[in-house]
Structure formats: C-alpha cells, structure tokens
C-alpha positions as a printed Julia matrix, in Angstrom:
295×3 Matrix{Float64}:
  79.1   242.21  128.82
  82.39  241.82  126.94
  84.06  245.23  126.43
  87.35  244.04  124.88
  87.47  244.53  121.16
  88.23  241.07  119.7
  87.81  241.99  116.03
  90.46  240.7   113.67
  91.16  244.28  112.62
  91.81  245.49  116.18
  94.03  242.43  116.83
  96.05  243.06  113.67
  95.02  239.62  112.33
  92.9   240.74  109.32
  95.51  240.27  106.6
  94.08  238.33  103.56
  96.93  237.06  101.48
  94.49  236.04   98.75
  93.9   239.78   98.19
  97.35  241.1    99.3
  99.86  238.44   98.11
 102.91  240.03   99.72
 101.31  239.6   103.15
 101.47  235.87  102.72
 101.18  233.77  104.86
  99.47  236.29  107.09
  99.68  236.34  110.81
  98.82  232.98  112.39
  96.45  232.53  115.3
  98.73  233.26  118.3
  96.77  231.33  121.0
  93.9   228.89  121.35
  90.88  230.66  119.96
  87.48  230.43  118.38
  87.25  232.29  115.04
  83.76  233.63  115.21
  82.71  235.68  112.2
  85.1   238.68  112.27
  86.19  238.13  115.86
  88.75  235.88  117.56
  87.55  234.75  121.01
  90.12  233.32  123.47
  89.82  229.74  124.64
  90.79  228.72  128.2
  92.67  225.46  128.05
  91.46  222.61  130.24
  92.56  219.02  130.83
  89.73  217.55  128.78
  89.18  217.31  125.13
  88.82  220.43  123.02
  85.03  220.73  123.44
  85.48  220.95  127.2
  87.66  224.04  126.97
  86.01  227.36  127.83
  85.37  230.11  125.36
  85.52  233.65  126.78
  82.27  235.29  125.76
  80.07  237.6   127.8
  79.19  234.39  129.62
  82.14  231.99  129.92
  81.03  228.48  128.85
  82.2   225.24  127.22
  83.25  225.52  123.63
  80.83  222.78  122.51
  77.94  224.66  124.16
  78.95  227.84  122.41
  79.07  226.05  119.03
  75.63  224.45  119.57
  74.18  227.84  120.48
  75.47  229.11  117.08
  73.82  226.23  115.27
  77.3   224.77  114.38
  78.84  221.35  114.68
  80.47  220.39  117.96
  84.25  219.71  118.01
  83.83  215.97  118.0
  82.12  216.12  114.6
  84.83  218.32  113.07
  87.96  217.47  111.2
  91.3   218.55  112.74
  93.45  220.03  109.95
  97.06  221.22  110.41
  97.5   224.61  108.74
 100.98  225.11  107.24
 100.52  228.37  105.28
  97.77  230.99  105.18
  95.11  228.65  106.58
  96.67  229.41  109.97
  95.66  233.08  109.46
  92.25  233.99  110.84
  91.87  236.67  108.17
  92.42  234.29  105.35
  90.17  231.57  106.81
  87.4   234.15  107.42
  87.75  235.4   103.84
  87.64  231.91  102.29
  84.43  231.02  104.13
  82.66  234.33  104.08
  82.86  234.74  100.3
  81.1   231.41   99.92
  78.42  232.26  102.46
  79.63  229.63  104.96
  79.34  230.43  108.69
  82.72  231.33  110.19
  82.98  229.35  113.42
  86.34  227.57  113.59
  88.36  226.55  116.61
  92.05  227.32  115.92
  94.8   226.0   118.28
  98.58  226.19  118.05
  99.9   222.62  118.43
 103.5   221.35  118.85
 104.24  218.95  115.92
 107.27  216.67  115.63
 108.54  215.42  112.34
 107.21  218.23  110.13
 109.01  221.26  108.81
 107.7   224.03  106.5
 109.18  224.66  103.06
 108.09  226.32   99.82
 105.91  224.74   97.23
 107.39  224.2    93.79
 104.73  226.25   92.05
 103.27  229.74   91.89
  99.86  230.07   93.41
  96.84  231.61   91.65
  97.25  234.75   93.89
 100.87  235.11   92.63
 102.83  234.17   95.79
 104.9   231.09   96.43
 103.03  229.24   99.14
 104.28  227.06  101.98
 104.14  223.3   102.08
 105.1   220.78  104.77
 107.78  218.21  104.33
 108.97  215.36  106.57
 111.92  216.1   108.8
 112.1   213.7   111.7
 114.32  216.03  113.73
 112.02  218.97  113.4
 109.59  220.31  116.06
 107.26  223.07  114.81
 104.37  225.02  116.29
 101.52  224.77  113.78
  97.93  225.86  114.0
  95.3   223.12  113.9
  91.9   224.2   112.64
  88.76  222.2   113.47
  86.58  222.29  110.32
  83.05  220.99  109.85
  82.21  219.07  106.68
  81.15  222.16  104.71
  84.17  224.16  105.73
  86.54  221.25  104.88
  85.03  220.98  101.39
  85.44  224.71  100.91
  89.09  224.55  101.94
  89.67  221.43   99.81
  88.4   223.4    96.81
  90.97  226.15   97.39
  93.83  223.63   97.77
  93.13  221.06   95.04
  94.72  220.22   92.57
  97.94  221.98   93.67
  97.81  220.25   97.07
  96.76  216.86   98.26
  95.36  215.99  101.69
  96.89  213.39  103.97
  96.0   212.19  107.41
  99.01  211.99  109.77
  98.75  209.35  112.51
  99.72  210.57  115.96
 102.0   207.61  116.6
 104.17  208.61  113.57
 103.92  212.39  114.05
 103.64  213.56  117.65
 101.05  216.38  117.83
 100.72  217.78  121.3
  97.92  220.14  122.37
  98.4   222.87  125.02
  96.35  220.66  127.3
  98.91  217.81  126.93
  96.62  215.75  124.75
  98.5   213.93  121.96
  96.18  213.96  118.95
  95.43  210.53  117.46
  95.67  212.06  114.01
  95.12  215.17  111.95
  94.86  216.14  108.32
  97.45  218.12  106.43
  97.75  219.5   102.86
 101.05  218.87  101.02
 102.13  220.2    97.64
 101.64  218.12   94.51
 104.48  220.18   92.99
 107.24  219.22   95.37
 109.36  221.47   97.6
 111.75  224.17   96.46
 115.41  223.54   97.27
 117.97  226.18   98.16
 120.5   226.09   95.29
 123.45  226.4    97.7
 122.48  223.8   100.39
 120.24  221.7    98.19
 118.01  221.41  101.22
 114.41  222.67  101.25
 114.13  226.46  101.38
 112.51  227.53  104.62
 108.89  228.6   104.11
 106.43  230.6   106.0
 108.54  233.71  106.28
 108.48  237.1   104.55
 107.11  236.66  101.03
 108.88  239.72   99.6
 112.22  238.37  100.93
 111.57  235.01   99.37
 110.63  236.36   95.98
 113.62  238.71   95.98
 115.9   235.68   96.57
 114.27  233.71   93.81
 114.68  236.58   91.35
 118.32  237.0    92.32
 119.01  233.2    91.86
 117.38  232.93   88.47
 117.92  235.26   85.46
 114.97  233.48   83.76
 112.62  234.43   86.57
 114.06  237.99   86.62
 113.24  238.29   82.91
 109.8   236.74   83.28
 108.49  238.28   86.52
 111.09  240.9    87.65
 112.4   243.25   88.72
 110.96  243.05   92.21
 108.34  241.24   94.34
 105.6   243.74   93.54
 106.03  243.14   89.82
 106.13  239.37   90.41
 102.79  239.14   92.25
 101.11  241.69   89.93
 102.12  239.69   86.81
 101.72  236.19   88.2
  98.48  236.94   90.01
  96.79  238.22   86.83
  98.18  235.88   84.18
  97.9   232.08   84.36
 100.38  231.71   81.55
 103.05  233.51   83.51
 102.38  231.41   86.62
 102.83  228.24   84.53
 106.02  229.57   82.99
 107.42  230.54   86.36
 106.57  227.18   87.79
 108.34  225.59   84.79
 111.44  227.69   85.52
 111.56  226.18   89.09
 112.0   222.76   87.48
 114.46  223.96   84.84
 116.59  225.48   87.55
 116.75  222.04   89.28
 115.19  223.44   92.45
 112.3   221.07   92.92
 112.59  218.21   95.37
 109.82  215.55   95.0
 107.25  215.09   97.72
 106.84  211.36   98.39
 106.98  211.01  102.17
 103.31  211.87  102.61
 102.04  209.55   99.9
 101.51  206.61  102.3
  99.22  208.85  104.34
  97.27  210.39  101.4
  93.56  210.48  102.17
  91.24  212.25   99.71
  88.19  210.03  100.32
  84.64  211.23  100.58
  84.33  210.38  104.28
  87.13  212.16  106.23
  87.56  211.2   109.85
  86.36  213.46  112.65
  87.92  214.27  116.03
  85.72  211.77  117.81
  87.14  209.07  115.55
  90.68  210.11  116.4
  90.92  209.48  120.18
  93.98  210.77  122.03
  96.97  208.45  122.31
  96.95  206.42  125.43
  97.98  208.2   128.61
  98.48  211.58  126.99
  95.34  213.17  128.47
  94.96  213.43  132.26
  91.55  212.81  133.69
  89.56  216.04  134.22
  89.3   216.96  137.95
C-alpha cells in the first residue's frame, strides 16, 4: 500500500492561476508523472515508448496498463502537447478538466526542446494576467512539459486557448524534442499566441515569459503611463480590474500595440494545424535511431 502523500496540495503543486492570477504560470510538473485526479504519481523512465514506463502505484506497473484500468485512453491514442504556460501546472490542468467533469488522467513529462523560447503574449488574458507564448529561437534549448491528452481533454484545452491562441504541430526534425528516455519525438502540438509576442522596449527583443507575474506586471506599469492610468497602481489592481472587466482587458491589449511592443508571430504559421483530426502519439513515431531497443 502506498503511504506517501502524492496529493497536489502536499506537493505544493495545487496553484490554479485561473483563480489566483498572480500565481501564473503556476509550478510546472517537476518530473515525469501521471496526473491522476488530485494526485501526481511518479513515472519511472524506461528505454521504450511512454506507455512502457512504469507508474508508481501500490502495485508498480506499466503506464498503459494503469490507464486501461482507469478506463482511459492509452498513451498511443493521446495527443502530445507542449505546455508553455500554465498548462504545465498540474493544478491548472486538473482545474480545467475537473470543472467540465472530464476525468483527470494525464501523463506529464518534462522534455528538452530546441528552437523554442518562452515570451509574453501581446494580450491580457480573461483571468487578468499576461500569459506566456512560445516563439522560435533557433539557438534556444528549453525544458518544457509535454502533456499527453486524449481527444476529450484536447478539445477542452482547445476551448480555453482559442481564439487567443492557435495550435500548431511541430515536426521533430525541425524542433528537436528529447524525452528523458532519449526518444526524440516525431512531433508534438503547441499553442502560440494570435496576438504576437511582447517586446522589451530597451532591447526590442521578446520579453522573457514564464517568470514571476507580479514582477512582469510591475515592469509593464512602469514602462507605460497609459497602462498605469488604466490598470495601476500595482499588480493586484491590474489583475482585479482586468480579470473582471473585458473592456479594460481590450483597452490594455490595445495599449500594448500603441506602445509599439508587439512583435508579430509568423514563424509557427507553416505548422498551424487546427483540423478536426489531430494526430496521436502512435502516428508520430520517434525519429530514427533515437530510441534504443528495450532490453
């Protein structure tokens, strides 16, 4: 019998940025895991594909077996999705699914991704925070969490992202995505902002995203008298006002453009894929030679 408390609360991973905007993006999944209801169960990495890894339950067994026992889709029938912002946070993912009555059974794995960096979207989200967005930087190497979503879960996440974000599928030969097992993913989905990426007014490069939300909002208020007048004087006033009033969110988003901060997002357009039949893990085999044969 398992005695270790693996609840999100006990692990300090129960932040829900949708309810507490200044916690955005929440704490990401720190290690390969199965999000199972309100618990985060460790996964033991093996040389095979994800479904061959072991989940540590009272009885240690293959991940696919554990999913079948829960009546859920196996990993091969799930869609790998790179999480750039709060979708890497177990608390946020559990919240998004639970409130819709969707079973919470989601493998979540930190993956090393080349060619992608994290910036800030050029809009204010419905919760009032300024969310992260990926952008292409061929020199970057970033650790990002990949979630394996079934069709129902993917539709639910799509509904929280559209129309502010679009979904693309990144091919593994253009963007190297390496699992802890050594497998190079053949492809994975990612959401990118339809509003562009915020630039730093000094460097004119994308502002780094994914950090402390209060620090980001403080900097934005300092750099723009218009934002200070509209949403100031501090981050708490920003999220309280923007989170409750769509008109203020729209005006704040307009100020981003008027300040000349918004860089267009075009690099992902060739990979955009918002079709009705997204590809699953079984249809995205590992790149040749990246996965050793299991002993």
